[in-house]
Amino acid sequence: MILLLPLLLTTACVRLLARVLVPRGVDRAAHWDSWPAAAAAGMAMVYLNTAATHFIEPQRSGLIAIVPGFLPRPELLVTLTGIIELVLAVALLIPRTRRPAAWASVLLLLALFPANVVAAAGVDHPAAPSTPMLPRALLQLVLIGFSAAAALRRRRVSPPAAD
């Protein structure tokens, strides 16, 4: 649930800053002047936070412990998902790659859900995440929702018709 903090704070700050900077003529801020772009920035921050845990002990060992038993080479899978999260974080911040990265984020979150089920059931590792299933599932839904929102196209406002 701690991931809600970077998600919501980053999304709100990016949206607010863009709304302040765009009218002041800061052209680069225009890429961030939409809720989908702000949601992408929020998800990028989430992925930067979660990716770090894939490479730092004892969190890494805790993540390895929650990889479902039917999957081979849990250490490699944790490393790969950490790399994927880093790539997604960067891709979500680039306007040209934002939409495909957002859909890839949705797919990644769905693919990682079995590890959440294992974690909620409990594993014998002190660094393994231990959040109960309902809060885990709700957080996953929020993250999926923000990822899907980041994939939305920016609404273009048409200029008024000339008479």
PDB file of C-alpha atoms in Angstrom:
ATOM      1  CA  MET A   1       0.000   0.000   0.000  1.00  0.00           C
ATOM      2  CA  ILE A   2       3.017   2.284   0.420  1.00  0.00           C
ATOM      3  CA  LEU A   3       3.162   2.519  -3.393  1.00  0.00           C
ATOM      4  CA  LEU A   4       0.045   4.670  -3.344  1.00  0.00           C
ATOM      5  CA  LEU A   5       2.155   7.517  -1.982  1.00  0.00           C
ATOM      6  CA  PRO A   6       4.561   7.910  -4.936  1.00  0.00           C
ATOM      7  CA  LEU A   7       1.752   7.122  -7.371  1.00  0.00           C
ATOM      8  CA  LEU A   8      -0.648   9.777  -6.132  1.00  0.00           C
ATOM      9  CA  LEU A   9       1.928  12.420  -5.206  1.00  0.00           C
ATOM     10  CA  THR A  10       3.781  12.192  -8.507  1.00  0.00           C
ATOM     11  CA  THR A  11       0.580  12.169 -10.545  1.00  0.00           C
ATOM     12  CA  ALA A  12      -0.807  15.199  -8.709  1.00  0.00           C
ATOM     13  CA  CYS A  13       2.477  17.141  -8.794  1.00  0.00           C
ATOM     14  CA  VAL A  14       3.042  16.542 -12.504  1.00  0.00           C
ATOM     15  CA  ARG A  15      -0.506  17.590 -13.336  1.00  0.00           C
ATOM     16  CA  LEU A  16      -0.310  20.702 -11.159  1.00  0.00           C
ATOM     17  CA  LEU A  17       3.099  21.759 -12.465  1.00  0.00           C
ATOM     18  CA  ALA A  18       2.001  21.337 -16.074  1.00  0.00           C
ATOM     19  CA  ARG A  19      -1.120  23.423 -15.420  1.00  0.00           C
ATOM     20  CA  VAL A  20       1.076  26.169 -13.965  1.00  0.00           C
ATOM     21  CA  LEU A  21       3.917  26.039 -16.512  1.00  0.00           C
ATOM     22  CA  VAL A  22       2.020  25.681 -19.802  1.00  0.00           C
ATOM     23  CA  PRO A  23       0.192  29.031 -19.543  1.00  0.00           C
ATOM     24  CA  ARG A  24       3.550  30.625 -18.731  1.00  0.00           C
ATOM     25  CA  GLY A  25       4.957  29.490 -22.066  1.00  0.00           C
ATOM     26  CA  VAL A  26       7.071  26.528 -20.929  1.00  0.00           C
ATOM     27  CA  ASP A  27       6.646  24.465 -24.084  1.00  0.00           C
ATOM     28  CA  ARG A  28       8.188  21.270 -22.697  1.00  0.00           C
ATOM     29  CA  ALA A  29       5.520  21.132 -20.002  1.00  0.00           C
ATOM     30  CA  ALA A  30       2.832  20.730 -22.664  1.00  0.00           C
ATOM     31  CA  HIS A  31       3.635  16.998 -22.918  1.00  0.00           C
ATOM     32  CA  TRP A  32       2.566  16.627 -19.287  1.00  0.00           C
ATOM     33  CA  ASP A  33      -0.589  18.744 -19.445  1.00  0.00           C
ATOM     34  CA  SER A  34      -3.070  15.873 -19.307  1.00  0.00           C
ATOM     35  CA  TRP A  35      -4.243  13.292 -16.805  1.00  0.00           C
ATOM     36  CA  PRO A  36      -2.951  10.383 -18.934  1.00  0.00           C
ATOM     37  CA  ALA A  37       0.541  11.914 -18.981  1.00  0.00           C
ATOM     38  CA  ALA A  38       0.427  12.586 -15.234  1.00  0.00           C
ATOM     39  CA  ALA A  39      -0.747   8.999 -14.601  1.00  0.00           C
ATOM     40  CA  ALA A  40       2.189   7.779 -16.708  1.00  0.00           C
ATOM     41  CA  ALA A  41       4.583   9.812 -14.549  1.00  0.00           C
ATOM     42  CA  GLY A  42       2.987   8.360 -11.405  1.00  0.00           C
ATOM     43  CA  MET A  43       3.396   4.825 -12.697  1.00  0.00           C
ATOM     44  CA  ALA A  44       6.988   5.566 -13.712  1.00  0.00           C
ATOM     45  CA  MET A  45       7.708   6.587 -10.122  1.00  0.00           C
ATOM     46  CA  VAL A  46       6.071   3.391  -8.843  1.00  0.00           C
ATOM     47  CA  TYR A  47       8.232   1.310 -11.188  1.00  0.00           C
ATOM     48  CA  LEU A  48      11.408   3.117 -10.126  1.00  0.00           C
ATOM     49  CA  ASN A  49      10.554   2.308  -6.508  1.00  0.00           C
ATOM     50  CA  THR A  50       9.635  -1.322  -7.126  1.00  0.00           C
ATOM     51  CA  ALA A  51      12.517  -1.988  -9.532  1.00  0.00           C
ATOM     52  CA  ALA A  52      15.017  -1.050  -6.846  1.00  0.00           C
ATOM     53  CA  THR A  53      13.688  -3.821  -4.615  1.00  0.00           C
ATOM     54  CA  HIS A  54      14.574  -6.387  -7.290  1.00  0.00           C
ATOM     55  CA  PHE A  55      18.270  -5.643  -6.838  1.00  0.00           C
ATOM     56  CA  ILE A  56      18.708  -4.693  -3.165  1.00  0.00           C
ATOM     57  CA  GLU A  57      18.874  -7.190  -0.310  1.00  0.00           C
ATOM     58  CA  PRO A  58      16.963  -8.249   1.711  1.00  0.00           C
ATOM     59  CA  GLN A  59      14.021  -7.216  -0.509  1.00  0.00           C
ATOM     60  CA  ARG A  60      15.390  -9.178  -3.466  1.00  0.00           C
ATOM     61  CA  SER A  61      15.414 -12.419  -1.463  1.00  0.00           C
ATOM     62  CA  GLY A  62      11.883 -11.687  -0.294  1.00  0.00           C
ATOM     63  CA  LEU A  63      10.727 -11.294  -3.907  1.00  0.00           C
ATOM     64  CA  ILE A  64      12.478 -14.499  -4.916  1.00  0.00           C
ATOM     65  CA  ALA A  65      10.585 -16.260  -2.105  1.00  0.00           C
ATOM     66  CA  ILE A  66       7.185 -15.238  -3.542  1.00  0.00           C
ATOM     67  CA  VAL A  67       7.833 -16.406  -7.108  1.00  0.00           C
ATOM     68  CA  PRO A  68       5.254 -19.167  -7.695  1.00  0.00           C
ATOM     69  CA  GLY A  69       6.776 -22.640  -7.444  1.00  0.00           C
ATOM     70  CA  PHE A  70       5.742 -23.657 -10.960  1.00  0.00           C
ATOM     71  CA  LEU A  71       8.058 -21.028 -12.475  1.00  0.00           C
ATOM     72  CA  PRO A  72      11.711 -21.938 -13.116  1.00  0.00           C
ATOM     73  CA  ARG A  73      14.734 -19.887 -12.011  1.00  0.00           C
ATOM     74  CA  PRO A  74      13.120 -17.436  -9.575  1.00  0.00           C
ATOM     75  CA  GLU A  75      16.347 -15.435  -9.216  1.00  0.00           C
ATOM     76  CA  LEU A  76      16.476 -14.795 -12.952  1.00  0.00           C
ATOM     77  CA  LEU A  77      12.773 -13.913 -13.061  1.00  0.00           C
ATOM     78  CA  VAL A  78      13.182 -11.350 -10.281  1.00  0.00           C
ATOM     79  CA  THR A  79      16.124  -9.798 -12.129  1.00  0.00           C
ATOM     80  CA  LEU A  80      14.217  -9.733 -15.431  1.00  0.00           C
ATOM     81  CA  THR A  81      11.109  -8.191 -13.913  1.00  0.00           C
ATOM     82  CA  GLY A  82      13.273  -5.547 -12.252  1.00  0.00           C
ATOM     83  CA  ILE A  83      14.823  -4.694 -15.613  1.00  0.00           C
ATOM     84  CA  ILE A  84      11.383  -4.635 -17.244  1.00  0.00           C
ATOM     85  CA  GLU A  85      10.147  -2.254 -14.549  1.00  0.00           C
ATOM     86  CA  LEU A  86      13.096   0.081 -15.187  1.00  0.00           C
ATOM     87  CA  VAL A  87      12.462   0.016 -18.937  1.00  0.00           C
ATOM     88  CA  LEU A  88       8.758   0.698 -18.395  1.00  0.00           C
ATOM     89  CA  ALA A  89       9.555   3.610 -16.075  1.00  0.00           C
ATOM     90  CA  VAL A  90      11.624   5.262 -18.798  1.00  0.00           C
ATOM     91  CA  ALA A  91       9.207   4.401 -21.617  1.00  0.00           C
ATOM     92  CA  LEU A  92       6.250   5.840 -19.690  1.00  0.00           C
ATOM     93  CA  LEU A  93       8.069   9.170 -19.509  1.00  0.00           C
ATOM     94  CA  ILE A  94       8.668   9.434 -23.261  1.00  0.00           C
ATOM     95  CA  PRO A  95       5.559  10.732 -25.076  1.00  0.00           C
ATOM     96  CA  ARG A  96       6.197   8.589 -28.177  1.00  0.00           C
ATOM     97  CA  THR A  97       6.455   5.333 -26.194  1.00  0.00           C
ATOM     98  CA  ARG A  98       3.939   6.166 -23.449  1.00  0.00           C
ATOM     99  CA  ARG A  99       0.917   4.302 -24.861  1.00  0.00           C
ATOM    100  CA  PRO A 100       2.652   0.985 -25.648  1.00  0.00           C
ATOM    101  CA  ALA A 101       4.491   1.168 -22.324  1.00  0.00           C
ATOM    102  CA  ALA A 102       1.210   1.761 -20.499  1.00  0.00           C
ATOM    103  CA  TRP A 103      -0.353  -1.328 -22.094  1.00  0.00           C
ATOM    104  CA  ALA A 104       2.807  -3.314 -21.349  1.00  0.00           C
ATOM    105  CA  SER A 105       2.458  -2.136 -17.749  1.00  0.00           C
ATOM    106  CA  VAL A 106      -1.070  -3.536 -17.575  1.00  0.00           C
ATOM    107  CA  LEU A 107       0.201  -6.875 -18.911  1.00  0.00           C
ATOM    108  CA  LEU A 108       3.109  -6.929 -16.459  1.00  0.00           C
ATOM    109  CA  LEU A 109       0.826  -6.230 -13.500  1.00  0.00           C
ATOM    110  CA  LEU A 110      -1.465  -9.081 -14.569  1.00  0.00           C
ATOM    111  CA  ALA A 111       1.515 -11.421 -15.042  1.00  0.00           C
ATOM    112  CA  LEU A 112       2.873 -10.578 -11.591  1.00  0.00           C
ATOM    113  CA  PHE A 113      -0.420 -11.174  -9.812  1.00  0.00           C
ATOM    114  CA  PRO A 114       0.315 -14.856  -9.013  1.00  0.00           C
ATOM    115  CA  ALA A 115       3.314 -13.687  -6.943  1.00  0.00           C
ATOM    116  CA  ASN A 116       0.896 -11.488  -4.991  1.00  0.00           C
ATOM    117  CA  VAL A 117      -1.257 -14.532  -4.289  1.00  0.00           C
ATOM    118  CA  VAL A 118       1.789 -16.429  -2.995  1.00  0.00           C
ATOM    119  CA  ALA A 119       2.816 -13.443  -0.852  1.00  0.00           C
ATOM    120  CA  ALA A 120      -0.681 -13.067   0.593  1.00  0.00           C
ATOM    121  CA  ALA A 121      -0.731 -16.762   1.494  1.00  0.00           C
ATOM    122  CA  GLY A 122       2.508 -16.230   3.393  1.00  0.00           C
ATOM    123  CA  VAL A 123       5.989 -17.550   2.857  1.00  0.00           C
ATOM    124  CA  ASP A 124       8.731 -18.390   5.307  1.00  0.00           C
ATOM    125  CA  HIS A 125      11.035 -15.475   4.554  1.00  0.00           C
ATOM    126  CA  PRO A 126      11.390 -12.399   6.777  1.00  0.00           C
ATOM    127  CA  ALA A 127      11.767  -9.988   3.822  1.00  0.00           C
ATOM    128  CA  ALA A 128       8.877 -11.376   1.783  1.00  0.00           C
ATOM    129  CA  PRO A 129       5.948  -8.998   1.364  1.00  0.00           C
ATOM    130  CA  SER A 130       3.118 -10.032   3.671  1.00  0.00           C
ATOM    131  CA  THR A 131       0.146  -7.819   2.813  1.00  0.00           C
ATOM    132  CA  PRO A 132      -3.214  -9.643   2.971  1.00  0.00           C
ATOM    133  CA  MET A 133      -4.910 -10.532  -0.324  1.00  0.00           C
ATOM    134  CA  LEU A 134      -7.664  -7.902  -0.384  1.00  0.00           C
ATOM    135  CA  PRO A 135      -5.362  -4.858  -0.015  1.00  0.00           C
ATOM    136  CA  ARG A 136      -2.928  -6.447  -2.506  1.00  0.00           C
ATOM    137  CA  ALA A 137      -5.671  -7.027  -5.054  1.00  0.00           C
ATOM    138  CA  LEU A 138      -7.047  -3.510  -4.592  1.00  0.00           C
ATOM    139  CA  LEU A 139      -3.594  -2.002  -5.065  1.00  0.00           C
ATOM    140  CA  GLN A 140      -3.104  -4.066  -8.221  1.00  0.00           C
ATOM    141  CA  LEU A 141      -6.430  -2.776  -9.551  1.00  0.00           C
ATOM    142  CA  VAL A 142      -5.401   0.823  -8.828  1.00  0.00           C
ATOM    143  CA  LEU A 143      -2.058   0.302 -10.580  1.00  0.00           C
ATOM    144  CA  ILE A 144      -3.779  -1.339 -13.549  1.00  0.00           C
ATOM    145  CA  GLY A 145      -6.240   1.558 -13.658  1.00  0.00           C
ATOM    146  CA  PHE A 146      -3.463   4.164 -13.653  1.00  0.00           C
ATOM    147  CA  SER A 147      -1.586   2.216 -16.328  1.00  0.00           C
ATOM    148  CA  ALA A 148      -4.694   2.026 -18.504  1.00  0.00           C
ATOM    149  CA  ALA A 149      -5.337   5.747 -17.917  1.00  0.00           C
ATOM    150  CA  ALA A 150      -1.780   6.476 -19.078  1.00  0.00           C
ATOM    151  CA  ALA A 151      -2.614   4.723 -22.353  1.00  0.00           C
ATOM    152  CA  LEU A 152      -5.488   7.064 -23.120  1.00  0.00           C
ATOM    153  CA  ARG A 153      -5.036   9.596 -25.855  1.00  0.00           C
ATOM    154  CA  ARG A 154      -4.836  13.207 -24.875  1.00  0.00           C
ATOM    155  CA  ARG A 155      -8.069  15.006 -25.680  1.00  0.00           C
ATOM    156  CA  ARG A 156      -7.526  17.731 -28.197  1.00  0.00           C
ATOM    157  CA  VAL A 157      -9.691  20.796 -27.898  1.00  0.00           C
ATOM    158  CA  SER A 158     -10.642  22.141 -31.286  1.00  0.00           C
ATOM    159  CA  PRO A 159     -10.307  25.866 -31.760  1.00  0.00           C
ATOM    160  CA  PRO A 160     -13.604  27.720 -32.265  1.00  0.00           C
ATOM    161  CA  ALA A 161     -14.760  27.857 -35.855  1.00  0.00           C
ATOM    162  CA  ALA A 162     -14.095  31.155 -37.611  1.00  0.00           C
ATOM    163  CA  ASP A 163     -17.119  32.988 -38.980  1.00  0.00           C
TER     164      ASP A 163
END
